[in-house]
């Protein structure tokens, strides 16, 4: 069996998606939690659940890779050992050439069918019928994310790690969506534990339009976020009594994020990418809120402690994650934001955590000299201190305004 024995059998971690940006935010948040929560080792939990990009971190933690080591590997650019280089998000921007070639090879057949459809519809709908046929030529994804499978495969082949769900000491659940049925699939469950962990991560993070579906055992899989957002219920069913959840994707509120005349950032000028990002965030966050509200009834006596950015977080929405400096700055931002959140919510969190033998290290949280990424560029502009104070105030207000059941369980 791989990994240290799990003394925290009743503790679970649920990580939502968010692409490279989400991974970066979750790394910062995880490191803040790891050093601020006394009585918990994030490499020795009973169950890990990863959805989409969250599956990258969940699989690493289940393999015994500590949050600080993950930060060095994915954020600070330090190699993992041996010949394995540091992870570079740019590897996810390789064109899906095989998918392009597959669609191009279909051109003669599809073009012939399109012409037949055009001439067969003499009532004026010929153009629509022809375009519908030609739509089959569009690639199912722009970029090739097989690099994530290859990278994690090599990472998990290092001594003391494994790419086999069945060899882990902890329970690992990676959620994907079966494209042909729309059903949610839990890789790591008894029916799907034969799939290599790295391949399951690739399938869980195969966001349509960006990445082609991933074929496993004759079935096609896409991003798990299409059906599940946080999936804390999966951790509960696996035996967790307390689930710590991190969700990096919340819809951006340009009005709430406006601090002064120069900080309001409307989304429409950003074009289609911004519109799609905001739409996707709003849809999955709304669904997650419904699920969280239901947990108190479906799993009485069990707890959920959820961490996510505020809707006023300009940095999270507009950061260019493919810039090394921006990636380091965002990770530090998430680290500090989570520390402020923990301190602001201490009155609510302390009794919930105490039920599971965990306490808050207030001395750590009040230490203003702590940083995660040395030398990370600071937020620019004179509004930085004001923004930090506002974020802490908003976090405290949000915790207070939650319904009483949600305050104890989420």
Short mmCIF file of C-alpha atoms in Angstrom, two decimals:
data_model
loop_
_atom_site.label_atom_id
_atom_site.label_comp_id
_atom_site.label_asym_id
_atom_site.label_seq_id
_atom_site.Cartn_x
_atom_site.Cartn_y
_atom_site.Cartn_z
CA UNK A 1 0.00 0.00 0.00
CA UNK A 2 1.22 3.49 -0.87
CA UNK A 3 1.09 6.47 1.44
CA UNK A 4 1.24 6.83 5.20
CA UNK A 5 -1.44 5.17 7.34
CA UNK A 6 -4.46 7.46 7.56
CA UNK A 7 -5.18 8.40 11.19
CA UNK A 8 -7.92 10.77 10.02
CA UNK A 9 -10.25 8.10 8.66
CA UNK A 10 -13.32 10.25 9.30
CA UNK A 11 -11.91 13.34 7.57
CA UNK A 12 -12.35 14.06 3.88
CA UNK A 13 -11.18 16.69 1.39
CA UNK A 14 -13.27 17.77 -1.61
CA UNK A 15 -11.62 19.89 -4.30
CA UNK A 16 -13.66 21.51 -7.08
CA UNK A 17 -12.47 22.44 -10.55
CA UNK A 18 -11.29 25.60 -12.23
CA UNK A 19 -8.53 24.77 -14.70
CA UNK A 20 -4.93 25.92 -14.08
CA UNK A 21 -6.30 28.99 -12.29
CA UNK A 22 -8.33 26.81 -9.93
CA UNK A 23 -5.35 24.55 -9.22
CA UNK A 24 -3.24 27.59 -8.36
CA UNK A 25 -5.85 28.98 -6.01
CA UNK A 26 -6.39 25.62 -4.33
CA UNK A 27 -2.65 25.18 -3.75
CA UNK A 28 -2.49 28.50 -1.92
CA UNK A 29 -5.61 27.72 0.11
CA UNK A 30 -4.42 24.21 0.98
CA UNK A 31 -1.11 25.49 2.30
CA UNK A 32 -2.89 28.07 4.46
CA UNK A 33 -5.10 25.34 5.90
CA UNK A 34 -2.23 22.91 6.41
CA UNK A 35 -0.27 25.31 8.60
CA UNK A 36 -3.29 26.81 10.40
CA UNK A 37 -5.28 23.70 11.37
CA UNK A 38 -3.73 21.82 14.27
CA UNK A 39 -4.58 18.12 14.39
CA UNK A 40 -4.80 17.36 10.69
CA UNK A 41 -2.30 16.10 8.12
CA UNK A 42 -3.59 16.62 4.60
CA UNK A 43 -1.58 13.66 3.30
CA UNK A 44 -3.23 11.26 5.76
CA UNK A 45 -6.96 11.77 5.36
CA UNK A 46 -9.44 8.98 4.90
CA UNK A 47 -10.92 10.13 1.60
CA UNK A 48 -10.05 12.57 -1.18
CA UNK A 49 -12.52 13.74 -3.83
CA UNK A 50 -11.39 15.66 -6.91
CA UNK A 51 -13.59 17.15 -9.61
CA UNK A 52 -12.02 18.48 -12.81
CA UNK A 53 -8.84 20.43 -11.96
CA UNK A 54 -9.29 19.49 -8.31
CA UNK A 55 -8.51 15.90 -9.28
CA UNK A 56 -4.87 16.90 -9.92
CA UNK A 57 -4.34 17.94 -6.31
CA UNK A 58 -6.52 15.22 -4.80
CA UNK A 59 -4.48 12.53 -6.54
CA UNK A 60 -1.21 14.09 -5.38
CA UNK A 61 -2.31 14.39 -1.75
CA UNK A 62 -3.60 10.81 -1.75
CA UNK A 63 -0.12 9.80 -2.93
CA UNK A 64 1.43 11.42 0.13
CA UNK A 65 2.67 14.60 -1.61
CA UNK A 66 2.38 17.40 0.95
CA UNK A 67 0.78 20.77 0.08
CA UNK A 68 4.14 22.56 0.39
CA UNK A 69 5.78 20.10 -1.98
CA UNK A 70 2.92 20.52 -4.45
CA UNK A 71 3.47 24.28 -4.29
CA UNK A 72 7.16 23.90 -5.11
CA UNK A 73 6.36 21.61 -8.01
CA UNK A 74 3.44 23.43 -9.62
CA UNK A 75 4.04 27.05 -8.60
CA UNK A 76 7.71 27.64 -7.87
CA UNK A 77 8.95 25.52 -10.74
CA UNK A 78 11.14 23.12 -8.78
CA UNK A 79 11.61 19.64 -10.31
CA UNK A 80 10.07 16.66 -8.56
CA UNK A 81 13.27 14.65 -8.55
CA UNK A 82 15.12 12.53 -11.05
CA UNK A 83 14.47 13.55 -14.63
CA UNK A 84 10.93 14.83 -13.95
CA UNK A 85 10.72 18.54 -14.65
CA UNK A 86 8.44 21.02 -12.88
CA UNK A 87 4.88 21.32 -14.16
CA UNK A 88 4.28 24.10 -16.69
CA UNK A 89 0.65 25.06 -17.46
CA UNK A 90 1.77 25.91 -21.00
CA UNK A 91 1.92 22.18 -21.69
CA UNK A 92 -1.89 22.28 -21.70
CA UNK A 93 -1.87 24.66 -24.69
CA UNK A 94 -0.57 22.14 -27.21
CA UNK A 95 -2.95 21.98 -30.20
CA UNK A 96 -5.08 18.84 -30.40
CA UNK A 97 -3.47 17.85 -33.70
CA UNK A 98 -4.77 14.29 -33.67
CA UNK A 99 -8.32 15.57 -33.21
CA UNK A 100 -7.82 18.08 -36.04
CA UNK A 101 -6.51 15.32 -38.29
CA UNK A 102 -9.40 13.02 -37.46
CA UNK A 103 -11.95 15.69 -38.36
CA UNK A 104 -10.06 16.69 -41.53
CA UNK A 105 -10.08 13.11 -42.74
CA UNK A 106 -13.88 13.18 -42.58
CA UNK A 107 -14.12 16.21 -44.87
CA UNK A 108 -14.98 14.39 -48.14
CA UNK A 109 -17.72 12.27 -46.59
CA UNK A 110 -19.30 15.06 -44.57
CA UNK A 111 -19.09 17.55 -47.45
CA UNK A 112 -20.94 15.09 -49.68
CA UNK A 113 -23.67 14.60 -47.07
CA UNK A 114 -23.94 18.38 -46.60
CA UNK A 115 -24.50 18.90 -50.34
CA UNK A 116 -27.15 16.19 -50.40
CA UNK A 117 -28.90 17.80 -47.42
CA UNK A 118 -28.81 21.17 -49.17
CA UNK A 119 -30.38 19.93 -52.41
CA UNK A 120 -32.88 17.69 -50.63
CA UNK A 121 -34.41 20.63 -48.74
CA UNK A 122 -36.01 22.80 -51.36
CA UNK A 123 -38.26 24.60 -48.87
CA UNK A 124 -35.55 27.09 -47.90
CA UNK A 125 -34.02 25.09 -45.03
CA UNK A 126 -31.23 23.67 -47.17
CA UNK A 127 -28.57 25.99 -45.77
CA UNK A 128 -29.46 25.07 -42.20
CA UNK A 129 -29.38 21.35 -42.98
CA UNK A 130 -26.03 21.69 -44.76
CA UNK A 131 -24.48 23.70 -41.92
CA UNK A 132 -25.70 21.13 -39.40
CA UNK A 133 -23.84 18.45 -41.35
CA UNK A 134 -20.70 20.59 -41.66
CA UNK A 135 -20.73 21.14 -37.91
CA UNK A 136 -19.40 17.59 -37.58
CA UNK A 137 -16.08 18.88 -38.92
CA UNK A 138 -15.51 21.09 -35.88
CA UNK A 139 -12.95 19.64 -33.45
CA UNK A 140 -14.31 18.55 -30.07
CA UNK A 141 -11.46 20.37 -28.34
CA UNK A 142 -8.84 22.96 -29.21
CA UNK A 143 -6.01 21.70 -27.01
CA UNK A 144 -4.52 18.34 -26.12
CA UNK A 145 -4.57 17.57 -22.40
CA UNK A 146 -2.89 14.18 -22.70
CA UNK A 147 0.21 15.90 -21.30
CA UNK A 148 -1.42 15.93 -17.88
CA UNK A 149 -1.80 12.14 -18.07
CA UNK A 150 1.83 11.74 -19.14
CA UNK A 151 3.17 14.11 -16.49
CA UNK A 152 1.22 12.62 -13.60
CA UNK A 153 2.03 9.11 -14.79
CA UNK A 154 5.74 9.88 -14.43
CA UNK A 155 5.18 11.68 -11.11
CA UNK A 156 3.31 8.73 -9.64
CA UNK A 157 5.94 6.28 -10.87
CA UNK A 158 8.50 7.81 -8.51
CA UNK A 159 9.41 5.72 -5.44
CA UNK A 160 6.75 5.65 -2.74
CA UNK A 161 3.91 6.59 -5.08
CA UNK A 162 1.46 4.77 -7.27
CA UNK A 163 -0.73 5.30 -10.32
CA UNK A 164 -3.13 2.57 -9.17
CA UNK A 165 -6.22 3.43 -7.11
CA UNK A 166 -6.12 -0.04 -5.53
CA UNK A 167 -2.65 0.49 -4.05
CA UNK A 168 -3.53 3.66 -2.12
CA UNK A 169 -4.10 3.55 1.63
CA UNK A 170 -6.71 6.31 1.37
CA UNK A 171 -9.89 6.39 -0.69
CA UNK A 172 -9.49 8.51 -3.82
CA UNK A 173 -12.52 9.52 -5.91
CA UNK A 174 -12.06 11.39 -9.19
CA UNK A 175 -15.29 12.49 -10.86
CA UNK A 176 -15.85 12.60 -14.62
CA UNK A 177 -18.94 12.70 -16.84
CA UNK A 178 -19.85 9.94 -19.29
CA UNK A 179 -20.46 11.86 -22.50
CA UNK A 180 -22.85 9.33 -24.04
CA UNK A 181 -25.12 9.00 -21.01
CA UNK A 182 -24.59 12.27 -19.11
CA UNK A 183 -24.03 10.23 -15.95
CA UNK A 184 -21.48 11.07 -13.28
CA UNK A 185 -18.71 8.49 -12.92
CA UNK A 186 -16.49 8.02 -9.88
CA UNK A 187 -13.06 6.76 -10.90
CA UNK A 188 -11.65 4.95 -7.89
CA UNK A 189 -14.94 3.22 -7.08
CA UNK A 190 -14.95 -0.60 -7.36
CA UNK A 191 -16.25 -0.53 -10.95
CA UNK A 192 -13.68 2.04 -12.11
CA UNK A 193 -10.58 1.45 -10.00
CA UNK A 194 -8.78 -0.35 -12.86
CA UNK A 195 -8.21 2.98 -14.64
CA UNK A 196 -4.76 4.56 -14.02
CA UNK A 197 -5.05 7.56 -11.71
CA UNK A 198 -3.34 9.87 -14.19
CA UNK A 199 -5.76 8.85 -16.96
CA UNK A 200 -8.72 9.43 -14.65
CA UNK A 201 -7.40 12.93 -13.90
CA UNK A 202 -7.20 13.66 -17.63
CA UNK A 203 -10.81 12.52 -18.10
CA UNK A 204 -12.08 14.47 -15.09
CA UNK A 205 -10.49 17.69 -16.41
CA UNK A 206 -11.47 17.32 -20.10
CA UNK A 207 -13.52 20.51 -20.35
CA UNK A 208 -15.57 20.55 -23.60
CA UNK A 209 -14.49 23.10 -26.22
CA UNK A 210 -11.01 23.25 -24.70
CA UNK A 211 -10.11 19.54 -24.59
CA UNK A 212 -11.43 16.52 -26.51
CA UNK A 213 -13.26 13.77 -24.62
CA UNK A 214 -11.04 11.04 -23.16
CA UNK A 215 -11.80 7.48 -24.25
CA UNK A 216 -11.45 4.78 -21.59
CA UNK A 217 -12.55 1.18 -22.14
CA UNK A 218 -14.70 2.20 -25.09
CA UNK A 219 -16.53 5.03 -23.28
CA UNK A 220 -15.99 8.76 -23.76
CA UNK A 221 -15.55 11.01 -20.72
CA UNK A 222 -15.54 14.77 -20.22
CA UNK A 223 -15.11 17.20 -17.33
CA UNK A 224 -16.66 16.08 -14.05
CA UNK A 225 -17.85 19.62 -13.30
CA UNK A 226 -20.64 19.16 -15.85
CA UNK A 227 -22.47 16.96 -13.33
CA UNK A 228 -20.72 17.55 -9.99
CA UNK A 229 -19.18 20.67 -8.49
CA UNK A 230 -17.74 19.80 -5.09
CA UNK A 231 -19.18 16.29 -4.57
CA UNK A 232 -18.83 16.29 -0.79
CA UNK A 233 -21.54 13.62 -0.77
CA UNK A 234 -19.01 11.20 -2.26
CA UNK A 235 -16.74 11.79 0.73
CA UNK A 236 -19.61 11.31 3.18
CA UNK A 237 -20.57 8.01 1.57
CA UNK A 238 -16.93 6.90 1.87
CA UNK A 239 -17.02 7.43 5.64
CA UNK A 240 -16.05 11.07 6.21
CA UNK A 241 -17.76 12.88 9.08
CA UNK A 242 -16.05 16.19 8.35
CA UNK A 243 -15.36 17.34 4.81
CA UNK A 244 -13.13 20.32 4.07
CA UNK A 245 -14.07 21.74 0.69
CA UNK A 246 -12.32 24.24 -1.56
CA UNK A 247 -14.13 25.79 -4.50
CA UNK A 248 -12.06 28.33 -6.46
CA UNK A 249 -14.77 29.28 -8.97
CA UNK A 250 -17.36 31.87 -7.99
CA UNK A 251 -19.10 34.31 -10.36
CA UNK A 252 -17.44 37.71 -10.41
CA UNK A 253 -19.44 40.73 -9.23
CA UNK A 254 -18.00 43.80 -10.92
CA UNK A 255 -19.96 46.13 -8.65
CA UNK A 256 -18.82 44.43 -5.46
CA UNK A 257 -15.27 44.41 -6.78
CA UNK A 258 -15.20 48.15 -7.51
CA UNK A 259 -12.90 49.98 -5.07
CA UNK A 260 -12.49 53.43 -6.53
CA UNK A 261 -13.11 54.72 -10.07
CA UNK A 262 -10.33 52.72 -11.74
CA UNK A 263 -11.04 49.27 -10.33
CA UNK A 264 -14.44 48.46 -11.89
CA UNK A 265 -13.86 45.76 -14.50
CA UNK A 266 -16.76 45.11 -16.85
CA UNK A 267 -16.66 41.68 -18.48
CA UNK A 268 -18.17 42.32 -21.92
CA UNK A 269 -15.05 44.00 -23.39
CA UNK A 270 -13.19 40.75 -22.67
CA UNK A 271 -15.21 39.05 -25.40
CA UNK A 272 -16.36 35.46 -25.59
CA UNK A 273 -13.80 33.98 -23.13
CA UNK A 274 -14.96 36.31 -20.34
CA UNK A 275 -18.64 35.71 -21.12
CA UNK A 276 -18.18 31.94 -21.13
CA UNK A 277 -16.13 32.02 -17.93
CA UNK A 278 -18.74 34.05 -16.07
CA UNK A 279 -21.57 31.86 -17.39
CA UNK A 280 -19.80 28.66 -16.38
CA UNK A 281 -18.97 30.03 -12.94
CA UNK A 282 -22.54 31.16 -12.31
CA UNK A 283 -24.01 27.81 -13.36
CA UNK A 284 -21.76 25.57 -11.30
CA UNK A 285 -21.75 27.85 -8.26
CA UNK A 286 -25.54 28.01 -8.21
CA UNK A 287 -25.70 24.22 -8.39
CA UNK A 288 -23.14 23.87 -5.60
CA UNK A 289 -25.12 26.17 -3.32
CA UNK A 290 -28.18 23.97 -3.77
CA UNK A 291 -26.14 20.86 -2.95
CA UNK A 292 -24.55 22.41 0.14
CA UNK A 293 -27.96 23.47 1.45
CA UNK A 294 -29.19 19.89 1.01
CA UNK A 295 -26.28 18.23 2.85
CA UNK A 296 -27.62 19.24 6.27
CA UNK A 297 -30.79 17.22 5.62
CA UNK A 298 -29.24 14.35 3.70
CA UNK A 299 -26.29 13.85 6.08
CA UNK A 300 -27.39 14.95 9.57
CA UNK A 301 -24.61 15.11 12.11
CA UNK A 302 -21.92 15.44 9.45
CA UNK A 303 -20.01 18.67 8.82
CA UNK A 304 -18.78 20.62 5.81
CA UNK A 305 -16.33 23.50 6.08
CA UNK A 306 -16.15 25.30 2.76
CA UNK A 307 -13.56 27.78 1.54
CA UNK A 308 -13.94 29.87 -1.59
CA UNK A 309 -13.00 33.37 -2.78
CA UNK A 310 -15.37 36.30 -2.55
CA UNK A 311 -17.26 37.48 -5.62
CA UNK A 312 -15.29 40.72 -5.43
CA UNK A 313 -11.98 38.95 -6.06
CA UNK A 314 -10.57 40.81 -9.08
CA UNK A 315 -7.26 38.96 -8.97
CA UNK A 316 -8.86 35.56 -9.31
CA UNK A 317 -10.95 36.44 -12.35
CA UNK A 318 -8.46 38.46 -14.39
CA UNK A 319 -5.09 36.80 -13.68
CA UNK A 320 -3.16 35.42 -16.65
CA UNK A 321 -2.35 32.03 -15.19
CA UNK A 322 0.15 31.19 -17.93
CA UNK A 323 2.45 33.92 -16.67
CA UNK A 324 4.95 32.58 -14.13
CA UNK A 325 4.90 35.79 -12.08
CA UNK A 326 1.09 35.97 -12.11
CA UNK A 327 0.80 32.33 -11.08
CA UNK A 328 3.05 32.91 -8.07
CA UNK A 329 1.20 36.09 -7.13
CA UNK A 330 -2.22 34.38 -7.33
CA UNK A 331 -1.04 31.47 -5.20
CA UNK A 332 0.22 33.88 -2.55
CA UNK A 333 -3.06 35.80 -2.81
CA UNK A 334 -5.08 32.60 -2.22
CA UNK A 335 -2.85 31.73 0.73
CA UNK A 336 -3.35 35.12 2.37
CA UNK A 337 -7.05 35.24 1.47
CA UNK A 338 -7.66 31.87 3.14
CA UNK A 339 -5.72 32.93 6.23
CA UNK A 340 -7.92 36.03 6.49
CA UNK A 341 -11.03 33.89 5.96
CA UNK A 342 -10.04 31.51 8.76
CA UNK A 343 -9.45 34.38 11.16
CA UNK A 344 -12.68 36.15 10.23
CA UNK A 345 -14.74 32.97 10.69
CA UNK A 346 -12.98 31.68 13.80
CA UNK A 347 -16.04 31.96 16.04
CA UNK A 348 -18.03 29.76 13.67
CA UNK A 349 -15.23 27.35 12.76
CA UNK A 350 -13.73 26.60 16.18
CA UNK A 351 -16.67 24.57 17.57
CA UNK A 352 -17.18 22.70 14.28
CA UNK A 353 -13.52 21.74 14.01
CA UNK A 354 -13.29 20.87 17.70
CA UNK A 355 -15.88 18.13 17.21
CA UNK A 356 -13.27 16.37 15.07
CA UNK A 357 -10.20 17.01 17.20
CA UNK A 358 -8.95 19.97 15.15
CA UNK A 359 -8.08 23.43 16.44
CA UNK A 360 -7.18 26.75 14.86
CA UNK A 361 -3.63 28.00 15.35
CA UNK A 362 -4.50 31.61 16.01
CA UNK A 363 -0.85 32.49 16.58
CA UNK A 364 -0.10 31.41 13.00
CA UNK A 365 -3.09 33.26 11.57
CA UNK A 366 -2.15 36.47 13.37
CA UNK A 367 1.45 36.34 12.19
CA UNK A 368 1.46 38.98 9.43
CA UNK A 369 5.00 38.09 8.36
CA UNK A 370 4.07 34.67 6.97
CA UNK A 371 4.24 34.10 3.24
CA UNK A 372 3.97 31.04 1.01
CA UNK A 373 5.78 32.00 -2.18
CA UNK A 374 8.94 34.02 -1.37
CA UNK A 375 9.26 37.13 -3.48
CA UNK A 376 5.85 36.77 -5.11
CA UNK A 377 4.85 40.10 -6.69
CA UNK A 378 2.47 41.99 -4.46
CA UNK A 379 -0.88 43.34 -5.57
CA UNK A 380 -0.17 46.69 -7.17
CA UNK A 381 -1.91 49.96 -6.45
CA UNK A 382 -2.67 51.97 -3.32
CA UNK A 383 -5.94 50.12 -2.74
CA UNK A 384 -4.23 46.86 -1.68
CA UNK A 385 -4.61 47.27 2.13
CA UNK A 386 -8.22 48.38 1.69
CA UNK A 387 -9.00 45.36 -0.46
CA UNK A 388 -7.54 42.95 2.11
CA UNK A 389 -9.61 44.54 4.87
CA UNK A 390 -12.74 44.44 2.71
CA UNK A 391 -12.22 40.75 1.87
CA UNK A 392 -11.92 39.85 5.57
CA UNK A 393 -15.03 41.88 6.39
CA UNK A 394 -17.02 40.26 3.59
CA UNK A 395 -15.93 36.78 4.72
CA UNK A 396 -17.05 37.55 8.28
CA UNK A 397 -20.37 38.95 7.07
CA UNK A 398 -21.01 35.97 4.79
CA UNK A 399 -20.38 33.57 7.67
CA UNK A 400 -22.83 35.46 9.89
CA UNK A 401 -25.58 35.72 7.26
CA UNK A 402 -25.62 31.99 6.50
CA UNK A 403 -28.60 30.10 7.95
CA UNK A 404 -27.78 28.55 11.31
CA UNK A 405 -27.65 25.02 9.87
CA UNK A 406 -25.28 26.17 7.16
CA UNK A 407 -23.07 27.96 9.71
CA UNK A 408 -22.41 24.72 11.51
CA UNK A 409 -22.12 22.53 8.42
CA UNK A 410 -20.63 24.80 5.79
#
